[in-house]
Coordinates of C-alpha atoms in Angstrom, one line a residue:
M1 CA 115.2 131.8 84.0
L2 CA 115.2 128.5 85.9
H3 CA 113.9 126.8 82.9
R4 CA 116.6 128.2 80.7
R5 CA 119.3 127.2 83.3
A6 CA 117.9 123.5 83.5
H7 CA 117.8 123.5 79.6
N8 CA 121.3 124.6 79.3
A9 CA 122.5 122.1 82.0
R10 CA 121.1 119.4 79.8
G11 CA 123.1 120.6 76.9
G12 CA 120.2 122.3 75.1
G13 CA 120.1 125.5 73.2
G14 CA 122.5 127.4 75.2
A15 CA 125.3 125.8 73.2
P16 CA 126.4 127.0 69.9
P17 CA 125.1 125.0 66.9
A18 CA 128.6 124.2 65.6
L19 CA 129.5 123.0 69.1
R20 CA 126.5 120.8 69.3
L21 CA 127.0 119.3 65.9
A22 CA 130.6 118.4 66.7
R23 CA 129.8 116.8 70.0
D24 CA 127.0 114.7 68.4
R25 CA 129.4 113.5 65.8
L26 CA 131.9 112.7 68.5
A27 CA 129.4 110.6 70.4
R28 CA 128.3 108.7 67.4
A29 CA 132.0 107.8 66.7
A30 CA 132.8 107.0 70.2
C31 CA 129.9 104.5 70.9
P32 CA 131.0 101.8 68.4
A33 CA 134.7 102.1 69.4
L34 CA 133.5 101.8 73.2
R35 CA 131.5 98.7 72.3
R36 CA 134.4 97.2 70.5
A37 CA 136.7 97.9 73.4
L38 CA 134.3 96.5 75.8
R39 CA 134.1 93.3 73.8
R40 CA 137.8 93.0 73.9
L41 CA 137.8 92.9 77.6
P42 CA 138.4 89.5 79.3
G43 CA 135.0 87.9 80.0
R44 CA 132.9 90.5 78.1
G45 CA 130.4 89.0 75.7
R46 CA 132.3 85.7 75.0
R47 CA 131.9 83.5 78.1
S48 CA 128.2 83.2 78.0
A49 CA 128.2 81.8 74.4
A50 CA 126.4 78.6 75.1
P51 CA 124.2 76.8 72.5
A52 CA 120.5 76.8 73.4
G53 CA 120.2 73.1 73.2
A54 CA 123.3 72.4 75.6
L55 CA 122.2 75.1 77.8
S56 CA 118.6 73.5 78.3
H57 CA 120.1 70.2 79.2
A58 CA 122.5 71.8 81.6
L59 CA 119.5 73.4 83.3
A60 CA 117.8 70.0 83.3
V61 CA 121.1 68.6 85.2
L62 CA 120.7 71.4 87.6
R63 CA 117.0 70.6 88.1
V64 CA 118.0 67.0 89.2
R65 CA 120.3 68.6 91.7
N66 CA 117.6 71.0 93.0
S67 CA 114.9 68.3 93.2
A68 CA 117.3 66.2 95.5
L69 CA 117.7 69.4 97.6
A70 CA 113.9 70.0 97.7
L71 CA 113.3 66.4 98.8
A72 CA 115.9 66.8 101.7
L73 CA 114.1 70.0 102.9
L74 CA 110.6 68.5 102.5
P75 CA 110.5 67.2 106.1
A76 CA 111.7 70.5 107.4
A77 CA 108.8 72.4 105.5
A78 CA 106.2 69.9 106.8
A79 CA 107.4 70.4 110.4
V80 CA 107.1 74.2 109.9
V81 CA 103.6 73.9 108.5
L82 CA 102.5 71.6 111.4
L83 CA 104.0 74.2 113.9
A84 CA 102.2 77.0 112.2
A85 CA 98.8 75.1 112.1
G86 CA 99.0 74.3 115.8
A87 CA 98.9 70.6 115.3
P88 CA 99.1 68.2 118.3
A89 CA 102.5 68.2 120.1
A90 CA 103.3 64.5 119.2
A91 CA 102.9 65.3 115.5
R92 CA 105.0 68.4 115.7
W93 CA 107.9 66.6 117.6
A94 CA 107.8 63.7 115.2
A95 CA 107.9 65.9 112.2
A96 CA 110.8 68.0 113.9
G97 CA 112.7 64.8 114.7
L98 CA 112.3 63.5 111.1
A99 CA 113.3 67.0 109.6
A100 CA 116.5 67.0 112.0
V101 CA 117.6 63.4 110.9
T102 CA 116.9 64.1 107.3
A103 CA 118.8 67.5 107.4
A104 CA 121.8 65.8 109.1
A105 CA 121.9 63.0 106.6
A106 CA 121.6 65.4 103.7
G107 CA 124.3 67.5 105.0
A108 CA 126.8 64.6 105.6
A109 CA 126.1 63.3 102.1
A110 CA 126.6 66.9 100.7
L111 CA 129.8 67.1 102.4
V112 CA 131.0 63.6 101.1
I113 CA 130.2 64.6 97.6
S114 CA 131.7 68.1 97.8
R115 CA 135.0 66.4 99.1
A116 CA 135.1 63.7 96.6
R117 CA 137.8 64.2 93.9
P118 CA 137.2 62.9 90.4
A119 CA 139.8 60.7 88.9
V120 CA 142.2 62.7 86.5
T121 CA 144.4 61.2 84.1
P122 CA 148.1 62.2 85.0
T123 CA 149.6 64.7 82.7
I124 CA 152.8 66.8 82.2
E125 CA 152.0 70.4 83.1
V126 CA 153.7 72.8 80.5
P127 CA 154.4 76.2 82.1
E128 CA 154.3 79.2 79.9
R129 CA 158.1 79.9 80.4
S130 CA 158.7 76.4 78.9
A131 CA 156.5 77.1 75.9
P132 CA 155.9 80.7 75.1
A133 CA 155.3 80.1 71.4
L134 CA 152.9 77.4 72.1
Y135 CA 150.9 79.7 74.4
A136 CA 151.0 82.3 71.8
L137 CA 149.6 80.2 69.3
I138 CA 146.7 79.1 71.5
R139 CA 145.8 82.6 72.5
D140 CA 146.0 83.6 68.8
L141 CA 143.7 80.8 68.1
A142 CA 141.2 81.7 70.8
G143 CA 141.1 85.2 69.7
R144 CA 140.3 84.2 66.1
L145 CA 137.6 82.1 67.5
D146 CA 136.3 84.8 69.9
V147 CA 136.4 82.5 73.0
P148 CA 138.4 82.6 76.3
A149 CA 141.9 81.2 76.0
P150 CA 142.6 78.1 78.2
G151 CA 144.2 79.0 81.5
A152 CA 147.1 76.3 81.3
V153 CA 148.5 73.6 78.9
A154 CA 149.4 70.1 79.6
L155 CA 150.8 67.1 77.6
T156 CA 149.6 63.5 77.8
P157 CA 151.2 60.4 76.3
D158 CA 148.2 59.5 74.2
C159 CA 146.6 60.4 70.7
D160 CA 144.0 62.6 72.1
S161 CA 143.3 66.2 73.0
W162 CA 140.7 67.7 75.4
L163 CA 139.7 70.4 77.9
E164 CA 139.9 69.6 81.5
E165 CA 138.7 71.7 84.4
A166 CA 141.4 72.3 87.0
P167 CA 140.5 72.5 90.7
G168 CA 139.2 75.9 91.8
P169 CA 136.9 78.4 90.2
G170 CA 137.5 81.1 87.8
P171 CA 138.0 81.6 84.0
G172 CA 141.7 80.6 84.2
S173 CA 140.9 77.0 85.6
T174 CA 140.4 75.4 82.0
V175 CA 143.5 73.2 81.1
L176 CA 144.1 72.3 77.4
V177 CA 145.5 68.7 77.3
I178 CA 147.3 68.0 74.1
G179 CA 148.5 64.5 73.0
S180 CA 152.2 64.4 72.8
P181 CA 152.4 62.4 69.6
F182 CA 150.5 65.1 67.8
L183 CA 153.0 67.7 69.1
W184 CA 156.0 65.7 67.5
W185 CA 154.4 64.4 64.4
M186 CA 152.2 67.3 63.2
R187 CA 153.4 70.6 61.7
V188 CA 152.4 74.0 63.4
G189 CA 149.7 74.6 60.9
E190 CA 148.1 71.2 61.4
L191 CA 148.3 71.4 65.2
R192 CA 146.5 74.8 65.0
A193 CA 143.8 73.3 62.9
L194 CA 143.5 70.1 65.1
L195 CA 143.2 72.2 68.2
A196 CA 140.6 74.7 66.9
P197 CA 137.5 72.7 67.9
V198 CA 139.1 71.9 71.2
V199 CA 139.9 75.5 72.0
A200 CA 136.5 76.6 70.8
G201 CA 134.9 74.5 73.6
T202 CA 136.1 77.1 76.2
G203 CA 133.3 79.3 75.2
P204 CA 130.5 77.0 76.2
A205 CA 132.5 75.6 79.1
A206 CA 132.6 79.1 80.7
H207 CA 128.9 79.5 80.8
P208 CA 127.8 79.5 84.4
D209 CA 125.1 77.0 84.1
V210 CA 127.1 74.7 81.9
A211 CA 130.1 74.9 84.3
A212 CA 127.8 74.2 87.3
A213 CA 126.2 71.3 85.6
R214 CA 129.6 69.7 84.7
R215 CA 130.8 70.1 88.4
C216 CA 127.7 68.4 89.6
V217 CA 128.2 65.4 87.3
R218 CA 131.9 65.2 88.2
A219 CA 131.1 65.3 91.8
W220 CA 128.5 62.7 91.6
D221 CA 130.9 60.4 89.5
A222 CA 133.6 60.9 92.0
A223 CA 131.3 60.1 95.1
A224 CA 129.8 57.0 93.2
R225 CA 132.9 55.0 93.5
P226 CA 132.9 51.9 95.8
P227 CA 133.6 52.9 99.3
T228 CA 136.8 52.0 101.1
A229 CA 137.0 50.2 104.4
G230 CA 136.8 52.4 107.5
R231 CA 134.5 53.7 110.2
W232 CA 132.8 56.0 107.8
R233 CA 132.1 53.3 105.2
P234 CA 128.2 53.1 106.0
L235 CA 128.0 56.9 105.1
T236 CA 130.1 56.7 102.1
A237 CA 128.2 53.7 100.7
A238 CA 124.9 55.4 101.3
T239 CA 126.3 58.5 99.5
A240 CA 127.6 56.3 96.6
R241 CA 124.2 54.9 96.1
L242 CA 122.6 58.4 96.2
S243 CA 125.2 59.6 93.8
R244 CA 124.5 56.8 91.3
L245 CA 120.8 57.5 91.5
L246 CA 121.5 61.3 90.6
L247 CA 123.9 60.2 87.9
R248 CA 121.2 57.8 86.4
A249 CA 118.7 60.6 86.5
A250 CA 120.9 63.1 84.9
A251 CA 122.7 60.9 82.6
A252 CA 120.7 61.5 79.4
H253 CA 120.8 65.3 79.8
S254 CA 124.5 65.3 80.6
A255 CA 125.2 63.3 77.4
E256 CA 123.2 65.7 75.3
M257 CA 124.7 68.7 76.9
E258 CA 128.2 67.5 76.0
R259 CA 126.9 66.7 72.4
G260 CA 125.5 70.2 72.1
V261 CA 128.8 71.8 73.4
A262 CA 130.9 69.7 71.0
A263 CA 128.6 70.6 68.0
A264 CA 128.8 74.2 68.9
A265 CA 132.5 74.1 69.1
S266 CA 133.0 72.3 65.9
A267 CA 130.7 74.7 64.0
R268 CA 132.6 77.6 65.6
A269 CA 135.9 76.0 64.5
Q270 CA 134.9 75.9 60.9
R271 CA 135.9 79.4 60.3
V272 CA 139.7 78.6 61.3
D273 CA 141.9 76.8 58.8
H274 CA 139.2 74.6 57.3
G275 CA 141.4 73.2 54.6
L276 CA 144.3 72.3 57.1
R277 CA 141.7 70.6 59.4
V278 CA 141.1 67.8 56.7
L279 CA 144.8 67.3 56.4
A280 CA 145.1 67.3 60.3
Q281 CA 142.6 64.6 60.6
E282 CA 144.5 62.4 58.3
Q283 CA 147.6 62.9 60.4
V284 CA 145.6 61.9 63.6
G285 CA 145.0 58.4 62.2
L286 CA 148.5 58.0 61.0
A287 CA 149.9 59.3 64.5
Y288 CA 147.6 56.9 66.3
A289 CA 148.7 53.9 64.3
G290 CA 152.3 54.8 64.7
W291 CA 151.9 55.4 68.5
D292 CA 150.1 52.1 69.0
R293 CA 152.7 50.2 67.0
L294 CA 155.5 51.8 68.9
L295 CA 154.0 51.1 72.4
T296 CA 153.2 47.4 71.6
R297 CA 156.3 46.5 69.6
V298 CA 159.0 48.8 71.0
A299 CA 158.2 50.2 74.4
L300 CA 156.3 47.2 76.1
P301 CA 159.2 44.8 75.7
A302 CA 161.5 47.5 77.2
W303 CA 159.2 48.1 80.1
R304 CA 158.9 44.4 80.9
V305 CA 162.7 44.2 81.4
G306 CA 162.9 47.4 83.5
R307 CA 163.8 49.8 80.9
W308 CA 161.8 52.8 79.7
P309 CA 162.7 54.4 76.2
A310 CA 163.5 58.0 76.9
R311 CA 162.5 59.4 73.5
L312 CA 159.1 57.8 72.8
D313 CA 157.8 60.7 70.8
A314 CA 161.0 61.1 68.8
G315 CA 160.5 57.3 68.1
V316 CA 157.0 58.0 66.7
V317 CA 158.3 60.4 64.2
A318 CA 160.9 57.7 63.1
A319 CA 158.3 55.0 63.0
L320 CA 155.9 57.0 60.8
T321 CA 158.8 58.1 58.6
E322 CA 159.7 54.4 58.1
L323 CA 156.0 53.7 57.4
S324 CA 156.0 56.4 54.7
R325 CA 158.9 54.8 53.1
R326 CA 157.5 51.3 53.1
D327 CA 153.8 52.1 52.4
R328 CA 152.8 53.6 49.1
L329 CA 149.7 54.8 50.7
A330 CA 151.8 57.1 52.9
E331 CA 153.8 58.6 50.1
G332 CA 154.0 62.4 50.5
F333 CA 153.9 62.3 54.2
A334 CA 157.7 62.2 54.5
A335 CA 157.9 65.5 52.5
R336 CA 156.1 67.3 55.5
L337 CA 159.2 66.7 57.6
S338 CA 160.9 69.7 56.0
E339 CA 158.2 72.0 57.5
R340 CA 158.5 73.1 61.0
P341 CA 157.4 70.6 63.5
A342 CA 155.0 71.6 66.4
C343 CA 157.4 70.4 69.0
D344 CA 159.5 73.3 68.1
L345 CA 157.0 75.4 69.9
L346 CA 158.5 74.0 73.1
E347 CA 161.8 75.5 74.6
E348 CA 163.3 72.2 75.2
P349 CA 161.5 69.5 73.4
G350 CA 164.1 66.8 74.4
A351 CA 163.6 67.3 78.0
M352 CA 159.8 67.4 77.7
D353 CA 159.9 64.1 75.7
E354 CA 161.9 62.4 78.5
R355 CA 159.3 63.4 81.1
I356 CA 156.4 62.2 78.8
S357 CA 158.2 58.9 78.1
R358 CA 158.6 58.3 81.8
L359 CA 154.8 59.2 82.4
A360 CA 153.9 56.8 79.6
A361 CA 155.7 53.9 81.4
R362 CA 154.0 54.7 84.6
L363 CA 150.6 54.9 83.1
F364 CA 150.6 51.9 80.7
F365 CA 152.8 49.6 82.7
G366 CA 153.5 50.8 86.2
E367 CA 156.8 50.5 88.1
A368 CA 159.2 47.8 87.0
V369 CA 159.7 45.0 89.4
G370 CA 162.4 46.0 91.9
A371 CA 162.1 49.7 91.4
G372 CA 163.9 51.7 94.1
R373 CA 161.2 54.2 94.9
A374 CA 157.7 55.3 94.2
E375 CA 156.9 57.5 91.2
A376 CA 156.8 61.2 91.8
P377 CA 153.6 63.0 90.9
A378 CA 153.1 63.5 87.1
A379 CA 153.8 67.3 87.2
E380 CA 157.1 66.6 89.1
V381 CA 158.4 63.7 87.2
P382 CA 162.2 64.0 87.5
R383 CA 164.7 63.7 84.6
Q384 CA 166.1 60.3 85.0
S385 CA 169.1 60.7 82.7
T386 CA 170.8 63.4 84.7
G387 CA 171.1 61.1 87.9
A388 CA 171.8 57.7 89.0
P389 CA 169.3 55.2 87.5
E390 CA 166.9 53.4 89.8
P391 CA 167.6 49.8 90.5
G392 CA 165.8 47.7 88.0
W393 CA 164.1 50.7 86.4
A394 CA 166.2 52.9 84.1
P395 CA 166.0 54.9 81.0
V396 CA 167.4 53.7 77.8
D397 CA 168.2 55.8 74.6
W398 CA 167.5 54.5 71.2
P399 CA 171.1 53.8 70.1
S400 CA 171.4 51.5 73.3
Y401 CA 168.1 49.9 72.9
P402 CA 169.4 46.7 70.9
R403 CA 172.1 46.0 73.4
E404 CA 170.2 46.8 76.6
V405 CA 166.8 45.5 75.5
V406 CA 166.7 43.2 72.6
D407 CA 169.8 41.1 73.6
R408 CA 168.4 40.8 77.1
I409 CA 165.0 39.7 75.9
W410 CA 166.6 37.1 73.6
R411 CA 168.9 35.6 76.3
D412 CA 166.2 35.6 78.9
R413 CA 163.8 33.6 76.5
A414 CA 166.7 31.3 75.7
A415 CA 167.2 30.6 79.4
R416 CA 163.7 29.8 79.9
L417 CA 163.7 27.5 76.9
F418 CA 166.6 25.4 77.9
A419 CA 165.4 25.4 81.4
A420 CA 162.1 23.8 80.2
L421 CA 163.9 21.5 78.0
D422 CA 166.1 20.4 81.0
A423 CA 169.2 21.2 79.1
A424 CA 170.5 24.2 81.1
S425 CA 173.7 22.5 81.7
A426 CA 174.4 22.1 77.9
P427 CA 172.4 25.1 76.2
T428 CA 173.3 24.3 72.6
L429 CA 171.2 24.5 69.4
S430 CA 172.1 20.9 68.5
C431 CA 170.3 19.8 71.8
L432 CA 167.4 22.0 71.0
L433 CA 166.9 20.7 67.5
T434 CA 167.1 17.2 68.7
G435 CA 164.5 17.7 71.4
L436 CA 162.1 19.4 68.9
A437 CA 162.3 16.7 66.4
E438 CA 159.2 15.1 67.5
T439 CA 155.8 16.9 67.5
A440 CA 154.8 15.4 70.8
A441 CA 158.0 16.9 72.5
A442 CA 157.4 20.2 70.9
G443 CA 153.8 20.3 72.4
Q444 CA 155.0 19.3 75.9
L445 CA 157.7 22.0 75.6
A446 CA 155.2 24.6 74.4
A447 CA 152.8 23.7 77.4
R448 CA 155.6 24.2 79.8
L449 CA 156.6 27.6 78.5
G450 CA 153.0 28.7 78.5
A451 CA 152.6 27.8 82.1
D452 CA 155.9 29.5 83.0
A453 CA 154.8 32.6 81.2
A454 CA 151.4 32.5 83.0
R455 CA 153.1 32.2 86.5
A456 CA 155.5 35.1 85.6
D457 CA 152.7 37.3 84.5
A458 CA 150.8 36.5 87.8
A459 CA 153.8 37.2 89.9
R460 CA 154.4 40.5 88.2
A461 CA 150.7 41.6 88.6
A462 CA 150.6 40.6 92.2
G463 CA 154.0 42.6 92.8
P464 CA 154.0 45.8 94.8
A465 CA 154.4 47.9 91.7
G466 CA 155.1 46.0 88.5
G467 CA 152.3 45.7 86.0
S468 CA 150.2 48.4 87.9
G469 CA 149.7 50.8 85.3
V470 CA 147.0 53.6 85.6
L471 CA 145.8 52.8 82.1
P472 CA 145.7 49.5 80.3
P473 CA 148.2 49.1 77.6
P474 CA 147.1 48.8 73.9
P475 CA 145.3 45.5 73.5
Q476 CA 147.4 42.8 71.9
P477 CA 146.1 39.4 70.4
P478 CA 146.4 36.4 72.8
R479 CA 149.3 34.1 72.0
S480 CA 149.1 30.5 72.0
D481 CA 151.6 28.1 73.6
R482 CA 152.9 27.1 70.3
E483 CA 153.4 30.7 69.4
L484 CA 155.5 31.2 72.6
L485 CA 157.6 28.2 71.8
I486 CA 158.4 29.7 68.2
D487 CA 159.3 33.0 69.9
H488 CA 161.7 31.2 72.4
V489 CA 163.3 29.1 69.7
V490 CA 163.8 32.2 67.5
A491 CA 165.4 34.0 70.4
A492 CA 167.8 31.0 71.1
V493 CA 168.8 31.0 67.3
C494 CA 169.4 34.7 67.5
C495 CA 171.6 34.3 70.6
A496 CA 173.7 31.7 68.9
A497 CA 174.0 33.8 65.7
A498 CA 175.2 36.9 67.8
D499 CA 177.7 34.6 69.8
T500 CA 179.3 32.8 66.8
T501 CA 178.8 35.2 63.9
G502 CA 178.9 39.0 63.0
A503 CA 175.1 39.2 63.5
A504 CA 173.8 41.6 66.1
P505 CA 170.5 42.7 67.7
G506 CA 168.7 45.5 66.2
L507 CA 165.6 47.6 66.3
D508 CA 163.0 48.0 63.6
W509 CA 160.6 51.0 64.4
L510 CA 157.5 49.1 63.2
D511 CA 158.3 45.5 64.1
G512 CA 160.5 45.8 67.2
P513 CA 163.5 43.6 68.0
V514 CA 165.2 42.2 64.8
L515 CA 168.3 40.2 63.9
L516 CA 170.7 42.1 61.7
D517 CA 173.4 40.2 59.8
E518 CA 177.0 41.6 59.0
S519 CA 175.7 43.8 56.2
G520 CA 172.9 45.2 58.3
E521 CA 170.1 43.3 56.6
Q522 CA 167.2 41.9 58.6
R523 CA 167.1 38.1 58.8
G524 CA 164.1 37.8 60.9
Q525 CA 161.4 36.8 58.5
E526 CA 163.1 34.0 57.0
L527 CA 164.3 32.6 60.4
C528 CA 160.7 32.7 61.7
A529 CA 159.4 30.6 58.7
L530 CA 162.2 28.2 59.4
V531 CA 161.3 27.8 63.0
H532 CA 157.5 27.4 62.2
T533 CA 158.5 24.5 59.9
L534 CA 160.6 22.9 62.9
V535 CA 157.8 23.4 65.4
D536 CA 154.9 22.5 63.4
E537 CA 156.3 19.8 61.4
G538 CA 159.3 18.5 63.3
D539 CA 161.5 19.0 60.3
A540 CA 164.9 20.5 61.3
G541 CA 166.4 20.2 58.0
P542 CA 165.7 23.6 56.6
L543 CA 166.8 25.3 59.8
R544 CA 170.1 23.3 59.8
K545 CA 170.7 24.3 56.4
W546 CA 170.3 28.1 57.2
L547 CA 172.6 27.6 60.3
A548 CA 175.3 26.2 57.9
E549 CA 174.9 28.9 55.3
T550 CA 175.1 31.7 57.9
G551 CA 178.0 30.3 59.9
V552 CA 176.2 29.7 63.0
R553 CA 177.7 26.8 65.1
P554 CA 174.9 24.9 66.7
D555 CA 177.3 22.9 68.8
K556 CA 178.6 25.9 70.7
P557 CA 176.8 26.7 74.0
V558 CA 174.6 29.6 74.0
R559 CA 175.4 32.4 76.4
L560 CA 172.5 33.0 78.7
L561 CA 171.7 35.5 81.3

């Protein structure tokens, strides 16, 4: 009887055969469904997806940390052994003192390393309420890749995208940083294909060992920076040296770990929009070229005169559209503009573009000389166009760029040129052409302008804010004194043309400031060739002929700043 009751309690023969058959079928059907439901739960089965190679190198980085900890505890272990072995009192006290000193030093170094904050490139945080469609696209992409979705999204004024660990533990601490030029130039499908390998990196990044190894490397890198002055300088200097030793020991494994993570993410992303990824990579190179050209030819001149273009990303689209119109290699790219741009995933792309443009000015140039106040944190950059502009540092929109930037640059250069020529009292083109008739005089004038420009750059760099960008601007070829002279002479001629004819300053998206005649045609190339002839050969005849044909009066004083 007892055996039968136990058998029935286990679901044995006491149940009817039909009931047992239905129960078994239900169990077999429920198990796969239950497993699929568990896999869909956040953090189940996806966050430990780290490649074996990257995981082994992550463990090697952690072994470097553990070895340093073991060395710090070695004197304490020796003291315990001596105490247990009944060693002489002198030996026990010496070992105990060494253990105490070593433990105190290790604890202080660990505290400094744990409190060190790694340098992070400022970005513009994009809350979900400002871009619900963008967040939905990223979550859908993460679901297709079977990896955790990033916890937040941020934008950076650069042609790059990466994952960044935000402060604090937890799966939601990963931030997806997207280059703003990609968001404005690319179409929605292209952006999704471009972000696929980046988002795929959240899987390996969430592995506990990989995350711990990355935290160690970041903490060591932050603590390895040169110490600042203060009473704790000896401690921070010793900790910095220790951190550099640890970084050197773990450098090879850290690099291989990152390569393994990147390779695994790229392989996982192959399953998503493979055809679009090829097109997206083409757009990356094009966007980078347009962004670099816009910064060096358009934005940098404006930053130098205390103005920051408030729609840089929109300018990238205009520059690349102009490139596609001029260059036969770029044919077909303009047809993409009929598709939905990725910036439509933002609720207010114009406001976001303004914040990114302000951050770009701060990153690549710093504050303008004479700015009224310090820059706010990157995530709290105010919208400058809705309030009073700061003294010496104000936004400028693209329609106002020729008047507020180009004309100011020309007249500032003309004023420098006539001051170096000792003709500030009578700033006319006739005086300038007469002074440049001799090659020796042109060389002396070029040397003066070069010295003045060097002093101005040094003063701007030594100022409290000007020229103190967090990142260096895109590299530019060095300019000789003669090239500076040519630029200043062209600026003086442009000022005279704007004062005496219907010419006006203009903006070319690829070449920057230009001179437009009454019909709107550019006259800059032919003017530069004539000025080259004047400066290099001392022949003012071709330039005088051009001035007569265009109606520019060389005897009328040039209006300066």
